[in-house]
Tab-separated table of C-alpha atoms and ligand atoms in Angstrom:
chain	number	residue	atom	x	y	z
M	227	MET	CA	0.000	0.000	0.000
M	228	LYS	CA	1.213	3.479	-0.817
M	229	ASP	CA	-0.530	6.847	-0.373
M	230	GLY	CA	-3.809	5.126	0.540
M	231	LYS	CA	-3.723	2.980	-2.571
M	232	TYR	CA	-3.708	-0.831	-2.571
M	233	PHE	CA	-1.743	-2.797	-5.163
M	234	VAL	CA	-2.676	-6.143	-6.680
M	235	GLY	CA	-0.593	-8.717	-8.533
M	236	ILE	CA	-2.274	-11.411	-10.603
M	237	ALA	CA	-0.613	-14.820	-10.990
M	238	GLY	CA	-1.853	-16.461	-14.188
M	239	PHE	CA	-3.243	-14.087	-16.791
M	240	GLY	CA	-5.467	-16.473	-18.771
M	241	GLY	CA	-9.212	-16.658	-19.314
M	242	ILE	CA	-10.637	-16.014	-15.852
M	243	ALA	CA	-8.065	-13.327	-14.997
M	244	ARG	CA	-8.721	-11.349	-18.187
M	245	PHE	CA	-12.457	-11.765	-18.509
M	246	ALA	CA	-13.623	-11.663	-14.893
M	247	HIS	CA	-10.980	-10.666	-12.323
M	248	TYR	CA	-9.376	-7.775	-14.217
M	249	ASN	CA	-12.671	-5.855	-14.455
M	250	GLY	CA	-13.541	-6.687	-10.853
M	251	TRP	CA	-10.360	-5.044	-9.577
M	252	LYS	CA	-10.638	-2.138	-12.052
M	253	LYS	CA	-14.029	-1.185	-10.613
M	254	LEU	CA	-12.549	-0.468	-7.192
M	255	ASN	CA	-11.360	2.960	-6.141
M	256	ASP	CA	-7.954	3.046	-4.486
M	257	VAL	CA	-6.851	-0.220	-6.113
M	258	GLU	CA	-4.387	-0.743	-8.943
M	259	ILE	CA	-3.361	-3.948	-10.695
M	260	LEU	CA	0.362	-3.303	-10.641
M	261	ALA	CA	1.724	-6.566	-12.045
M	262	ILE	CA	0.952	-9.951	-13.512
M	263	ALA	CA	3.037	-13.102	-13.752
M	264	ASP	CA	2.551	-15.741	-16.419
M	265	PRO	CA	5.042	-18.111	-18.106
M	266	SER	CA	3.174	-17.650	-21.405
M	267	GLU	CA	4.767	-14.947	-23.545
M	268	GLU	CA	1.460	-14.388	-25.292
M	269	ALA	CA	-0.306	-13.772	-21.979
M	270	ARG	CA	2.412	-11.285	-20.932
M	271	GLU	CA	2.168	-9.429	-24.259
M	272	ILE	CA	-1.604	-9.165	-23.908
M	273	ALA	CA	-1.271	-7.939	-20.325
M	274	LYS	CA	1.184	-5.241	-21.316
M	275	ASN	CA	-0.245	-4.108	-24.647
M	276	GLU	CA	-3.997	-4.643	-24.294
M	277	TYR	CA	-4.521	-4.256	-20.553
M	278	GLY	CA	-1.788	-1.730	-19.814
M	279	ILE	CA	-0.307	-3.651	-16.867
M	280	LYS	CA	2.852	-1.926	-15.668
M	281	TYR	CA	5.028	-4.911	-14.677
M	282	VAL	CA	4.887	-8.348	-16.273
M	283	PHE	CA	6.933	-11.350	-15.139
M	284	SER	CA	7.369	-14.886	-16.382
M	285	ASP	CA	8.012	-16.146	-12.842
M	286	TYR	CA	5.525	-15.283	-10.095
M	287	LYS	CA	8.367	-15.264	-7.541
M	288	GLU	CA	9.757	-12.132	-9.204
M	289	MET	CA	6.372	-10.443	-8.832
M	290	LEU	CA	6.326	-11.329	-5.133
M	291	LYS	CA	9.469	-9.228	-4.664
M	292	ILE	CA	7.473	-6.035	-5.274
M	293	GLU	CA	6.953	-4.737	-1.773
M	294	GLU	CA	4.023	-2.401	-2.533
M	295	ILE	CA	1.862	-5.329	-3.660
M	296	ASP	CA	-0.681	-6.060	-0.930
M	297	ILE	CA	-2.826	-8.705	-2.607
M	298	ILE	CA	-2.015	-11.634	-4.875
M	299	ASP	CA	-4.902	-12.897	-6.971
M	300	VAL	CA	-4.168	-16.498	-7.991
M	301	CYS	CA	-5.626	-17.452	-11.381
M	302	THR	CA	-3.238	-20.234	-12.366
M	303	PRO	CA	-4.302	-23.802	-13.203
M	304	ASN	CA	-5.509	-25.656	-10.096
M	305	LYS	CA	-2.361	-27.648	-9.353
M	306	LEU	CA	-0.335	-24.421	-9.169
M	307	HIS	CA	-2.585	-22.768	-6.605
M	308	TYR	CA	-0.668	-24.354	-3.753
M	309	PRO	CA	2.883	-23.091	-4.436
M	310	VAL	CA	1.701	-19.610	-5.430
M	311	VAL	CA	-0.585	-19.219	-2.400
M	312	ILE	CA	2.033	-20.480	0.062
M	313	ASP	CA	4.841	-18.342	-1.371
M	314	SER	CA	2.586	-15.280	-1.412
M	315	LEU	CA	1.533	-15.739	2.210
M	316	LYS	CA	5.129	-16.343	3.253
M	317	VAL	CA	6.156	-12.908	1.984
M	318	GLY	CA	3.174	-11.287	3.683
M	319	LYS	CA	0.625	-10.831	0.885
M	320	HIS	CA	-3.130	-11.306	1.234
M	321	VAL	CA	-4.417	-13.970	-1.167
M	322	LEU	CA	-7.562	-14.426	-3.190
M	323	CYS	CA	-7.334	-17.745	-5.032
M	324	GLU	CA	-9.501	-19.220	-7.767
M	325	LYS	CA	-11.426	-22.401	-7.067
M	326	PRO	CA	-10.683	-25.106	-6.094
M	327	LEU	CA	-8.530	-23.549	-3.376
M	328	ALA	CA	-6.200	-26.555	-3.688
M	329	VAL	CA	-6.284	-30.116	-4.951
M	330	SER	CA	-5.864	-31.835	-1.579
M	331	ALA	CA	-6.943	-31.240	1.999
M	332	LYS	CA	-3.304	-31.292	3.142
M	333	GLU	CA	-2.530	-28.371	0.841
M	334	VAL	CA	-5.460	-26.348	2.216
M	335	GLU	CA	-4.349	-27.119	5.774
M	336	ASP	CA	-0.896	-25.717	4.975
M	337	MET	CA	-2.452	-22.615	3.435
M	338	ILE	CA	-4.547	-22.050	6.561
M	339	LEU	CA	-1.463	-22.437	8.760
M	340	TRP	CA	0.486	-19.851	6.776
M	341	SER	CA	-2.444	-17.452	6.576
M	342	LYS	CA	-2.816	-17.594	10.372
M	343	LYS	CA	0.923	-17.385	11.006
M	344	GLN	CA	1.290	-14.323	8.779
M	345	LYS	CA	-2.077	-12.809	9.802
M	346	LYS	CA	-2.989	-12.395	6.118
M	347	LYS	CA	-6.378	-12.974	4.481
M	348	LEU	CA	-6.936	-16.078	2.385
M	349	MET	CA	-10.126	-16.720	0.439
M	350	ALA	CA	-11.224	-19.133	-2.289
M	351	ALA	CA	-12.962	-17.326	-5.148
M	352	GLN	CA	-16.273	-19.150	-4.842
M	353	HIS	CA	-18.122	-16.525	-6.843
M	354	LEU	CA	-21.485	-18.289	-6.788
M	355	ARG	CA	-21.934	-17.312	-3.150
M	356	PHE	CA	-22.019	-13.695	-4.400
M	357	LYS	CA	-24.684	-14.215	-7.063
M	358	ARG	CA	-27.818	-12.280	-6.111
M	359	GLU	CA	-29.961	-15.462	-6.117
M	360	SER	CA	-27.538	-17.025	-3.618
M	361	VAL	CA	-27.360	-13.979	-1.347
M	362	VAL	CA	-31.168	-13.726	-1.154
M	363	LEU	CA	-31.687	-17.450	-0.660
M	364	LYS	CA	-29.082	-17.620	2.106
M	365	LYS	CA	-31.010	-14.880	3.954
M	366	TYR	CA	-34.258	-16.876	3.586
M	367	ILE	CA	-32.512	-19.963	4.923
M	368	ASP	CA	-30.927	-18.150	7.869
M	369	GLU	CA	-34.308	-16.660	8.754
M	370	GLY	CA	-35.693	-20.217	8.997
M	371	GLU	CA	-37.938	-20.039	5.909
M	372	LEU	CA	-36.995	-23.599	4.887
M	373	GLY	CA	-36.806	-24.994	8.440
M	374	GLU	CA	-34.113	-27.653	8.789
M	375	ILE	CA	-32.515	-28.516	5.452
M	376	TYR	CA	-32.047	-32.258	5.866
M	377	PHE	CA	-31.027	-33.219	2.342
M	378	ALA	CA	-29.697	-31.653	-0.834
M	379	ILE	CA	-29.145	-32.803	-4.399
M	380	ALA	CA	-26.350	-30.831	-6.036
M	381	HIS	CA	-25.891	-31.115	-9.788
M	382	ALA	CA	-23.043	-29.789	-11.922
M	383	LEU	CA	-24.050	-31.649	-15.041
M	384	ARG	CA	-23.326	-30.827	-18.645
M	385	ARG	CA	-24.377	-32.778	-21.677
M	386	ARG	CA	-21.527	-31.833	-24.024
M	387	PHE	CA	-19.565	-28.927	-22.517
M	388	LEU	CA	-16.071	-30.205	-21.937
M	389	PRO	CA	-13.429	-27.469	-21.451
M	390	VAL	CA	-10.861	-28.405	-24.072
M	391	THR	CA	-7.564	-26.939	-22.804
M	392	ASN	CA	-4.867	-28.715	-20.806
M	393	THR	CA	-5.728	-26.533	-17.789
M	394	PHE	CA	-8.845	-28.684	-17.378
M	395	ILE	CA	-8.136	-32.097	-18.948
M	396	ASP	CA	-4.574	-32.812	-17.791
M	397	LYS	CA	-4.495	-33.991	-14.192
M	398	ASN	CA	-0.983	-32.539	-13.779
M	399	LEU	CA	-2.548	-29.087	-14.140
M	400	SER	CA	-6.160	-29.551	-13.049
M	401	GLY	CA	-5.806	-32.113	-10.268
M	402	GLY	CA	-9.150	-33.587	-11.365
M	403	GLY	CA	-12.018	-33.401	-13.845
M	404	PRO	CA	-15.529	-31.960	-13.499
M	405	MET	CA	-15.497	-32.466	-9.730
M	406	PHE	CA	-12.693	-29.963	-9.260
M	407	ASP	CA	-13.817	-27.691	-12.064
M	408	ILE	CA	-17.582	-27.356	-11.633
M	409	GLY	CA	-18.499	-29.742	-8.796
M	410	VAL	CA	-16.536	-27.563	-6.371
M	411	HIS	CA	-18.867	-24.630	-7.168
M	412	ILE	CA	-22.141	-26.392	-6.502
M	413	LEU	CA	-20.765	-28.310	-3.510
M	414	ASP	CA	-19.425	-25.158	-1.868
M	415	LEU	CA	-22.732	-23.368	-2.425
M	416	THR	CA	-24.865	-26.242	-1.147
M	417	TYR	CA	-22.621	-26.830	1.870
M	418	TRP	CA	-22.904	-23.127	2.723
M	419	PHE	CA	-26.707	-23.141	2.300
M	420	MET	CA	-26.811	-26.106	4.709
M	421	GLY	CA	-24.827	-24.146	7.313
M	422	CYS	CA	-21.454	-25.909	6.776
M	423	PRO	CA	-22.213	-28.921	9.006
M	424	GLU	CA	-19.517	-31.296	10.258
M	425	VAL	CA	-18.943	-34.185	7.875
M	426	HIS	CA	-19.307	-37.769	9.117
M	427	SER	CA	-18.392	-39.735	5.978
M	428	VAL	CA	-18.164	-39.736	2.194
M	429	THR	CA	-18.625	-42.417	-0.455
M	430	GLY	CA	-18.270	-41.903	-4.180
M	431	ILE	CA	-17.532	-43.072	-7.664
M	432	THR	CA	-15.571	-41.403	-10.453
M	433	MET	CA	-15.196	-42.649	-14.019
M	434	THR	CA	-14.197	-41.727	-17.545
M	435	LYS	CA	-16.891	-43.094	-19.828
M	436	LEU	CA	-17.181	-40.739	-22.814
M	437	ALA	CA	-14.229	-38.322	-22.890
M	438	LYS	CA	-11.740	-40.666	-24.517
M	439	ARG	CA	-14.133	-41.676	-27.333
M	440	LYS	CA	-13.541	-40.116	-30.755
M	441	ASP	CA	-17.246	-40.440	-31.713
M	442	ILE	CA	-18.269	-38.125	-28.831
M	443	LYS	CA	-18.263	-34.442	-29.818
M	444	GLY	CA	-18.138	-31.436	-27.524
M	445	LEU	CA	-19.933	-28.137	-28.052
M	446	TRP	CA	-16.731	-26.268	-27.096
M	447	GLY	CA	-14.661	-27.996	-29.783
M	448	GLU	CA	-12.108	-30.774	-29.892
M	449	TRP	CA	-9.849	-31.948	-27.075
M	450	ASP	CA	-6.854	-34.254	-26.938
M	451	ARG	CA	-8.344	-37.697	-26.263
M	452	GLU	CA	-4.887	-39.158	-25.507
M	453	LYS	CA	-4.009	-36.475	-22.984
M	454	TYR	CA	-7.409	-36.612	-21.229
M	455	ASN	CA	-6.623	-38.281	-17.897
M	456	VAL	CA	-9.305	-37.034	-15.486
M	457	GLU	CA	-12.809	-38.324	-14.757
M	458	ASP	CA	-15.709	-37.180	-16.930
M	459	PHE	CA	-18.335	-38.262	-14.391
M	460	ALA	CA	-18.398	-38.324	-10.605
M	461	ALA	CA	-20.992	-38.888	-7.915
M	462	GLY	CA	-20.708	-38.741	-4.171
M	463	PHE	CA	-22.801	-39.088	-1.058
M	464	VAL	CA	-21.925	-37.012	1.987
M	465	LYS	CA	-23.299	-37.910	5.394
M	466	PHE	CA	-23.102	-35.232	8.061
M	467	LYS	CA	-22.581	-35.862	11.782
M	468	ASP	CA	-26.109	-34.614	12.500
M	469	ASN	CA	-27.472	-37.297	10.122
M	470	ARG	CA	-28.287	-34.902	7.281
M	471	GLY	CA	-27.060	-35.683	3.769
M	472	LEU	CA	-26.016	-34.372	0.391
M	473	ASN	CA	-25.735	-35.927	-3.055
M	474	LEU	CA	-23.295	-34.499	-5.570
M	475	VAL	CA	-23.288	-35.448	-9.257
M	476	CYS	CA	-20.930	-33.844	-11.807
M	477	SER	CA	-20.107	-34.377	-15.446
M	478	PHE	CA	-18.634	-32.653	-18.503
M	479	LEU	CA	-20.314	-35.150	-20.847
M	480	ALA	CA	-23.548	-36.818	-19.763
M	481	ASN	CA	-26.266	-38.263	-21.959
M	482	MET	CA	-29.176	-36.283	-20.574
M	483	GLU	CA	-32.165	-34.286	-21.773
M	484	LYS	CA	-30.925	-30.762	-20.986
M	485	LEU	CA	-27.664	-29.257	-22.220
M	486	ASP	CA	-26.862	-28.158	-18.706
M	487	ASP	CA	-28.161	-28.745	-15.182
M	488	PHE	CA	-26.310	-26.570	-12.723
M	489	SER	CA	-28.557	-26.570	-9.698
M	490	THR	CA	-29.054	-27.543	-6.127
M	491	THR	CA	-32.314	-28.750	-4.621
M	492	LEU	CA	-32.732	-28.157	-0.921
M	493	PHE	CA	-35.245	-30.201	1.082
M	494	GLY	CA	-36.288	-28.447	4.280
M	495	THR	CA	-38.868	-29.248	6.942
M	496	GLU	CA	-40.714	-25.958	6.244
M	497	GLY	CA	-40.036	-25.619	2.549
M	498	GLY	CA	-37.964	-26.743	-0.372
M	499	ILE	CA	-36.311	-24.825	-3.172
M	500	LYS	CA	-34.262	-25.399	-6.272
M	501	TRP	CA	-31.438	-22.886	-6.712
M	502	PRO	CA	-31.155	-20.767	-8.801
M	503	ASN	CA	-34.733	-20.708	-10.101
M	504	GLY	CA	-36.241	-19.518	-6.818
M	505	LYS	CA	-39.394	-21.662	-6.812
M	506	LEU	CA	-40.202	-22.177	-3.176
M	507	ALA	CA	-42.457	-25.162	-2.305
M	508	LYS	CA	-44.309	-24.959	1.021
M	509	GLU	CA	-47.489	-26.052	2.761
M	510	LYS	CA	-49.730	-23.885	4.948
M	511	ASN	CA	-53.123	-24.730	6.499
M	512	GLY	CA	-53.210	-27.980	4.522
M	513	VAL	CA	-52.650	-26.150	1.244
M	514	LEU	CA	-49.603	-26.582	-0.960
M	515	GLN	CA	-47.988	-23.321	-1.941
M	516	ASP	CA	-45.713	-22.586	-4.882
M	517	ILE	CA	-44.059	-19.237	-4.265
M	518	GLU	CA	-41.890	-17.643	-6.896
M	519	LEU	CA	-39.068	-15.478	-5.556
M	520	ARG	CA	-38.529	-12.570	-7.962
M	521	PHE	CA	-34.821	-11.781	-8.033
M	522	ASP	CA	-35.097	-9.550	-11.099
M	523	VAL	CA	-35.938	-6.453	-9.049
M	524	LEU	CA	-32.483	-6.566	-7.435
M	525	PRO	CA	-29.255	-5.306	-9.005
M	526	ASP	CA	-27.504	-8.062	-10.924
M	527	ASN	CA	-23.819	-7.314	-10.329
M	528	PRO	CA	-21.415	-9.870	-11.812
M	529	PRO	CA	-20.681	-12.304	-8.961
M	530	HIS	CA	-16.926	-12.359	-9.695
M	531	HIS	CA	-16.848	-8.587	-9.206
M	532	GLU	CA	-18.851	-8.839	-5.989
M	533	GLU	CA	-16.483	-11.497	-4.652
M	534	ILE	CA	-13.475	-9.252	-5.404
M	535	ARG	CA	-15.147	-6.186	-3.868
M	536	VAL	CA	-16.053	-8.031	-0.675
M	537	PHE	CA	-12.601	-9.634	-0.386
M	538	PHE	CA	-10.943	-6.260	-0.850
M	539	GLU	CA	-13.137	-4.708	1.870
M	540	CYS	CA	-12.100	-7.519	4.242
M	541	VAL	CA	-8.440	-6.679	3.568
M	542	ARG	CA	-8.962	-2.926	3.870
M	543	ASP	CA	-11.100	-3.084	7.018
M	544	ASP	CA	-9.418	-6.163	8.531
M	545	LYS	CA	-12.646	-8.209	8.580
M	546	GLU	CA	-13.111	-11.979	8.412
M	547	VAL	CA	-13.520	-13.218	4.822
M	548	PRO	CA	-16.987	-14.607	4.010
M	549	VAL	CA	-15.707	-17.792	2.322
M	550	LYS	CA	-13.804	-19.094	5.309
M	551	PRO	CA	-10.734	-21.210	4.445
M	552	GLU	CA	-11.942	-23.788	7.001
M	553	GLU	CA	-15.133	-24.200	4.926
M	554	SER	CA	-13.058	-24.607	1.760
M	555	LEU	CA	-11.016	-27.237	3.594
M	556	GLN	CA	-14.154	-29.320	4.168
M	557	VAL	CA	-15.225	-28.881	0.532
M	558	ILE	CA	-11.831	-30.022	-0.790
M	559	LYS	CA	-11.745	-32.893	1.720
M	560	ILE	CA	-15.146	-34.081	0.466
M	561	LEU	CA	-13.983	-33.985	-3.184
M	562	GLU	CA	-10.708	-35.729	-2.356
M	563	SER	CA	-12.642	-38.372	-0.401
M	564	ILE	CA	-14.870	-39.100	-3.405
M	565	TYR	CA	-11.727	-39.928	-5.433
M	566	ILE	CA	-10.303	-42.058	-2.610
M	567	SER	CA	-13.604	-43.837	-2.062
M	568	SER	CA	-13.847	-44.585	-5.779
M	569	GLU	CA	-10.303	-45.971	-5.865
M	570	THR	CA	-10.545	-48.021	-2.687
M	571	GLY	CA	-14.216	-48.989	-2.767
M	572	LYS	CA	-14.485	-47.773	0.825
M	573	GLU	CA	-16.501	-45.259	2.793
M	574	ILE	CA	-14.195	-42.479	4.000
M	575	ILE	CA	-14.875	-41.580	7.622
M	576	PHE	CA	-13.822	-38.031	8.560
J	244	NAD	N1	-14.779	-19.190	-11.000
J	244	NAD	C1	-14.942	-19.427	-12.276
J	244	NAD	O1	-16.006	-19.183	-12.835
J	244	NAD	C2	-13.786	-19.960	-13.074
J	244	NAD	C3	-13.903	-20.082	-14.459
J	244	NAD	C4	-12.801	-20.535	-15.166
J	244	NAD	C5	-11.638	-20.895	-14.499
J	244	NAD	N2	-11.564	-20.781	-13.141
J	244	NAD	C6	-10.348	-21.181	-12.413
J	244	NAD	O2	-9.329	-20.226	-12.730
J	244	NAD	C7	-8.068	-20.858	-12.845
J	244	NAD	C8	-7.494	-20.570	-14.220
J	244	NAD	O3	-8.400	-20.972	-15.211
J	244	NAD	P1	-8.428	-20.259	-16.658
J	244	NAD	O4	-9.699	-20.686	-17.289
J	244	NAD	O5	-8.118	-18.854	-16.536
J	244	NAD	O6	-7.228	-21.074	-17.336
J	244	NAD	P2	-6.271	-20.570	-18.514
J	244	NAD	O7	-5.570	-21.793	-18.980
J	244	NAD	O8	-7.051	-19.739	-19.480
J	244	NAD	O9	-5.250	-19.582	-17.772
J	244	NAD	C9	-4.285	-20.039	-16.844
J	244	NAD	C10	-3.061	-19.149	-17.000
J	244	NAD	O10	-2.139	-19.506	-15.964
J	244	NAD	C11	-0.843	-19.462	-16.549
J	244	NAD	N3	0.106	-20.216	-15.729
J	244	NAD	C12	0.467	-21.519	-15.795
J	244	NAD	N4	1.418	-21.781	-14.889
J	244	NAD	C13	1.667	-20.638	-14.217
J	244	NAD	C14	2.557	-20.274	-13.170
J	244	NAD	N5	3.388	-21.156	-12.610
J	244	NAD	N6	2.560	-19.003	-12.729
J	244	NAD	C15	1.741	-18.070	-13.295
J	244	NAD	N7	0.875	-18.363	-14.294
J	244	NAD	C16	0.838	-19.632	-14.737
J	244	NAD	C17	-1.031	-20.019	-17.947
J	244	NAD	O11	0.039	-19.678	-18.807
J	244	NAD	C18	-2.341	-19.358	-18.337
J	244	NAD	O12	-2.150	-18.120	-18.979
J	244	NAD	C19	-8.320	-22.344	-12.578
J	244	NAD	O13	-8.047	-22.615	-11.231
J	244	NAD	C20	-9.800	-22.525	-12.827
J	244	NAD	O14	-10.378	-23.553	-12.052
J	244	NAD	C21	-12.615	-20.300	-12.439
């Protein structure tokens, strides 16, 4: 920080950094994106020439040497979150990191240790929590409108939308397939809606059924069938210590009616709802009620921008971040347990 201004460095200047994070930071007064780091020459050229970023580095460690930088925004492929987050915390930067926060629970535990040791903020960029439909629904839930949510069905299902780049299909970069890419979003959201209960156990299956087949086509173009080494389908069952439960199903390529089903259905004792459509199902005086929540009257700020704004305010005002790293730890532990359960055929007890 200098003269009341906060400085941000972005590690990884690819798709999400350019199209979502850059504009989120640019909206904020008293904040400047001072530097980016990316091993891709093309990404560095774009940052310098099209986005006007002052300092560009091929190695993020060089960027970390800039003392004025207060916040590192990590937008690298998943597997690289861990080293960048740890090194950033070690030199005293606050860290916002894209999802999944890390690819193993052990890595998240280390991140939490360093964030506490250095007294620096750490938050996973779970932008769906900042979508207006999520913010409103969470208020309804916390006010008891649904009663006790005893079960949820979380879907991150796509019929033919497989992200084609190595960032998502090569386990050495992604750490996993649709579970880590899109499952983490709907799981985090559902877990938060349910009040982040303590996990008792997890069982799951993961498989690659369609992604290696040449006769299967994706609506986002071709991918390298040989290189593809992550699951294309995963399902898990989470049992909580208070005997509530959650089902998670994720896929990049599923033979199903709709092109996309990105939703979570919450079953509560006083009402049920399917996010994000806002159709609330209740019963009163022996009469079934279908209530439609109208979100369209509220401002529809891009959730990535909201997430960045709120994170920045937590840094500036020294407040607790809303996506607590301890909650992300449970989310990552659940996903990791689904892989382990699939490999070992066992139920993973927490
Ligand atoms: N929240 C969302 O909606 C959302 C959407 C897309 C991606 N993401 C997440 O964002 C991250 C990046 O995804 P993307 O779509 O931008 O991928 P991308 O492949 O477009 O960009 C990743 C960039 O990171 C760079 N990189 C690789 N190694 C690096 C290193 N050691 N140091 C610095 N930079 C490095 C690459 O050169 C590339 O430019 C992933 O974790 C992904 O899960 C989130």
